[in-house]
Amino acid sequence: MSIRIFDQETRKELPLSARGILSFKGANIFNGYLDDPLRTAASFQEGWYLSADIGTLDNEGFIFIEDRASRFSKIGGEMVPHGTIEEALRKSLSQTHGEEIEMAIVGIPDLKKGETLALLINKQVHNWQIRKYLLAQGFSRLWIPKQVIFLESLPKTPLGKIDYLRCRLIAANKAIYADDQSSPKESMDQEEDRSS
């Protein structure tokens, strides 16, 4: 079996050490989806199966899977991994809010940057607290959620896992409503002013 890494947007081949879509080719890779030519066409490129997993390959040939492609946002040309932000926030917030934290970082459309991030969480936290935690850990401002949405409980799949699609819809609907009231940046600036 052979492995290559392709850019998620352009589908051009990248160096194996770069972050991109893990792609496989070989006799043990299936030829396509049964009775689904559209999905097959979207998942294969010149015989390479595009796995929808984002990852890298190290110098010794070990594969490192970072997350599913759907759990990344492209913001200002940069691929931002949702799971990395969730992990950092979970570590910071568990010290002050306890262990039972449910959260989801999702990407929502943004006219200027393509996407922006929203945090859905089952604990009451403010935008300025999230900003403070992430900046203290060295995260870029692009990686800081512009919107924090409190929910008693996050939506779940039938298997009890967080339903990221429904979370994304909730965040997008809230963003549309917020845009009618004021821009997310204005809301965040107002929140920061209150915390100063």
Short mmCIF file of C-alpha atoms in Angstrom, two decimals:
data_model
loop_
_atom_site.label_atom_id
_atom_site.label_comp_id
_atom_site.label_asym_id
_atom_site.label_seq_id
_atom_site.Cartn_x
_atom_site.Cartn_y
_atom_site.Cartn_z
CA MET A 1 0.00 0.00 0.00
CA SER A 2 1.21 3.51 -0.82
CA ILE A 3 0.37 6.76 0.94
CA ARG A 4 0.28 10.36 -0.22
CA ILE A 5 -0.93 13.58 1.31
CA PHE A 6 -3.09 15.97 -0.70
CA ASP A 7 -4.14 19.55 -0.01
CA GLN A 8 -7.74 19.62 1.15
CA GLU A 9 -8.72 22.53 -1.11
CA THR A 10 -6.63 22.13 -4.26
CA ARG A 11 -6.12 18.35 -4.11
CA LYS A 12 -2.49 18.88 -5.12
CA GLU A 13 0.08 16.49 -3.68
CA LEU A 14 1.97 17.77 -0.63
CA PRO A 15 5.17 16.58 1.06
CA LEU A 16 4.50 13.65 3.42
CA SER A 17 5.45 15.79 6.43
CA ALA A 18 2.78 18.40 5.56
CA ARG A 19 -0.70 18.39 7.06
CA GLY A 20 -3.32 17.29 4.56
CA ILE A 21 -5.76 14.60 3.47
CA LEU A 22 -4.30 11.14 4.01
CA SER A 23 -4.67 9.22 0.75
CA PHE A 24 -4.04 5.55 0.01
CA LYS A 25 -3.51 3.36 -3.05
CA GLY A 26 -2.99 -0.38 -3.33
CA ALA A 27 -4.53 -3.77 -3.95
CA ASN A 28 -6.20 -3.74 -0.52
CA ILE A 29 -8.04 -0.43 -1.12
CA PHE A 30 -11.65 -0.69 -2.29
CA ASN A 31 -12.56 0.56 -5.78
CA GLY A 32 -15.52 2.73 -4.85
CA TYR A 33 -18.87 2.96 -3.13
CA LEU A 34 -21.53 0.49 -4.28
CA ASP A 35 -24.14 2.17 -6.48
CA ASP A 36 -22.85 5.64 -5.54
CA PRO A 37 -20.79 7.07 -8.41
CA LEU A 38 -20.91 10.64 -7.07
CA ARG A 39 -19.45 9.67 -3.70
CA THR A 40 -16.87 7.49 -5.47
CA ALA A 41 -15.84 10.40 -7.72
CA ALA A 42 -15.51 12.71 -4.71
CA SER A 43 -13.43 10.17 -2.76
CA PHE A 44 -10.93 9.10 -5.43
CA GLN A 45 -8.31 10.96 -7.43
CA GLU A 46 -6.35 9.07 -10.09
CA GLY A 47 -6.76 5.82 -8.16
CA TRP A 48 -5.91 7.39 -4.77
CA TYR A 49 -8.54 7.02 -2.04
CA LEU A 50 -8.92 10.36 -0.23
CA SER A 51 -9.72 9.26 3.31
CA ALA A 52 -11.27 12.46 4.76
CA ASP A 53 -8.74 12.17 7.62
CA ILE A 54 -6.28 15.02 8.09
CA GLY A 55 -2.82 14.01 9.18
CA THR A 56 0.90 13.77 8.51
CA LEU A 57 3.58 11.15 8.12
CA ASP A 58 6.78 11.26 10.19
CA ASN A 59 10.35 10.39 9.09
CA GLU A 60 9.91 6.78 10.22
CA GLY A 61 6.72 6.27 8.21
CA PHE A 62 4.25 6.50 11.10
CA ILE A 63 0.90 8.08 10.28
CA PHE A 64 -0.46 10.73 12.64
CA ILE A 65 -4.18 11.39 12.24
CA GLU A 66 -5.17 14.77 13.63
CA ASP A 67 -8.91 14.69 12.97
CA ARG A 68 -11.58 14.32 10.32
CA ALA A 69 -11.45 16.88 7.50
CA SER A 70 -14.89 18.10 8.58
CA ARG A 71 -13.40 19.06 11.97
CA PHE A 72 -11.10 21.70 10.44
CA SER A 73 -11.92 25.24 9.32
CA LYS A 74 -10.03 27.20 6.72
CA ILE A 75 -9.70 30.70 8.17
CA GLY A 76 -7.68 33.32 6.35
CA GLY A 77 -5.94 30.56 4.37
CA GLU A 78 -4.95 28.59 7.49
CA MET A 79 -6.30 25.13 8.40
CA VAL A 80 -7.54 25.36 12.00
CA PRO A 81 -8.15 22.03 13.83
CA HIS A 82 -11.24 22.14 16.04
CA GLY A 83 -10.11 19.23 18.21
CA THR A 84 -6.86 20.97 19.21
CA ILE A 85 -8.79 24.01 20.44
CA GLU A 86 -11.32 21.85 22.30
CA GLU A 87 -8.54 19.94 24.03
CA ALA A 88 -6.80 23.15 25.16
CA LEU A 89 -10.05 24.66 26.43
CA ARG A 90 -11.07 21.44 28.20
CA LYS A 91 -7.74 21.44 30.04
CA SER A 92 -8.11 25.10 31.12
CA LEU A 93 -11.83 25.04 31.93
CA SER A 94 -11.82 21.75 33.85
CA GLN A 95 -9.78 23.48 36.58
CA THR A 96 -12.49 26.11 37.15
CA HIS A 97 -15.69 24.45 35.90
CA GLY A 98 -15.23 20.80 36.84
CA GLU A 99 -14.81 17.68 34.77
CA GLU A 100 -18.25 17.40 33.13
CA ILE A 101 -17.62 19.84 30.29
CA GLU A 102 -19.30 19.25 26.95
CA MET A 103 -18.10 21.45 24.13
CA ALA A 104 -17.88 21.65 20.38
CA ILE A 105 -15.88 24.00 18.21
CA VAL A 106 -17.55 24.45 14.82
CA GLY A 107 -16.89 26.54 11.75
CA ILE A 108 -19.54 28.95 10.52
CA PRO A 109 -19.51 31.06 7.34
CA ASP A 110 -17.74 34.41 7.47
CA LEU A 111 -17.75 36.83 4.54
CA LYS A 112 -14.22 38.15 5.15
CA LYS A 113 -12.28 35.04 6.20
CA GLY A 114 -14.33 32.22 4.69
CA GLU A 115 -15.13 30.76 8.10
CA THR A 116 -14.99 31.77 11.73
CA LEU A 117 -15.19 29.63 14.86
CA ALA A 118 -18.00 29.23 17.36
CA LEU A 119 -17.85 27.40 20.70
CA LEU A 120 -20.92 25.57 21.98
CA ILE A 121 -20.52 24.66 25.65
CA ASN A 122 -22.60 23.42 28.59
CA LYS A 123 -20.93 25.77 31.11
CA GLN A 124 -21.37 29.52 31.49
CA VAL A 125 -18.19 31.15 30.19
CA HIS A 126 -17.59 34.51 28.54
CA ASN A 127 -15.84 35.32 25.28
CA TRP A 128 -13.09 37.17 27.13
CA GLN A 129 -12.34 34.10 29.29
CA ILE A 130 -12.01 31.88 26.22
CA ARG A 131 -9.79 34.48 24.56
CA LYS A 132 -7.62 34.74 27.68
CA TYR A 133 -7.20 30.94 28.01
CA LEU A 134 -6.25 30.44 24.37
CA LEU A 135 -3.92 33.44 24.06
CA ALA A 136 -2.13 32.32 27.25
CA GLN A 137 -1.50 28.96 25.57
CA GLY A 138 0.01 30.62 22.50
CA PHE A 139 -2.89 30.21 20.09
CA SER A 140 -3.23 32.59 17.14
CA ARG A 141 -6.16 35.02 17.18
CA LEU A 142 -7.55 33.14 14.15
CA TRP A 143 -8.00 30.11 16.41
CA ILE A 144 -10.13 31.95 18.99
CA PRO A 145 -13.91 31.39 18.71
CA LYS A 146 -15.73 34.62 17.92
CA GLN A 147 -18.97 33.31 19.36
CA VAL A 148 -19.67 31.40 22.59
CA ILE A 149 -23.05 29.69 22.85
CA PHE A 150 -24.30 28.23 26.12
CA LEU A 151 -26.49 25.12 25.90
CA GLU A 152 -27.70 23.00 28.84
CA SER A 153 -26.68 19.95 26.83
CA LEU A 154 -25.12 19.66 23.39
CA PRO A 155 -27.04 17.74 20.71
CA LYS A 156 -26.08 14.07 20.46
CA THR A 157 -26.15 11.37 17.81
CA PRO A 158 -28.11 8.15 18.48
CA LEU A 159 -24.79 6.69 19.72
CA GLY A 160 -24.48 9.43 22.37
CA LYS A 161 -21.65 11.34 20.66
CA ILE A 162 -21.75 15.08 20.04
CA ASP A 163 -23.65 15.83 16.82
CA TYR A 164 -21.33 18.34 15.15
CA LEU A 165 -23.66 18.93 12.20
CA ARG A 166 -26.49 20.03 14.50
CA CYS A 167 -24.02 22.11 16.54
CA ARG A 168 -22.91 23.85 13.33
CA LEU A 169 -26.54 24.59 12.42
CA ILE A 170 -27.24 26.03 15.88
CA ALA A 171 -24.14 28.24 15.69
CA ALA A 172 -24.92 29.41 12.15
CA ASN A 173 -28.49 30.32 13.16
CA LYS A 174 -27.24 32.25 16.20
CA ALA A 175 -24.68 34.06 14.02
CA ILE A 176 -27.38 35.11 11.54
CA TYR A 177 -29.50 36.43 14.42
CA ALA A 178 -26.47 38.18 15.97
CA ASP A 179 -25.67 39.83 12.62
CA ASP A 180 -29.16 41.32 12.66
CA GLN A 181 -28.44 42.81 16.11
CA SER A 182 -24.69 43.63 15.85
CA SER A 183 -21.62 42.08 14.32
CA PRO A 184 -19.85 39.25 16.24
CA LYS A 185 -16.76 41.49 16.51
CA GLU A 186 -18.82 44.26 18.13
CA SER A 187 -20.31 41.72 20.54
CA MET A 188 -16.87 40.42 21.44
CA ASP A 189 -15.46 43.94 21.90
CA GLN A 190 -18.38 44.80 24.20
CA GLU A 191 -17.72 41.63 26.22
CA GLU A 192 -14.02 42.51 26.57
CA ASP A 193 -14.88 46.06 27.69
CA ARG A 194 -17.06 44.65 30.49
CA SER A 195 -14.23 42.41 31.68
CA SER A 196 -11.65 45.22 31.89
#
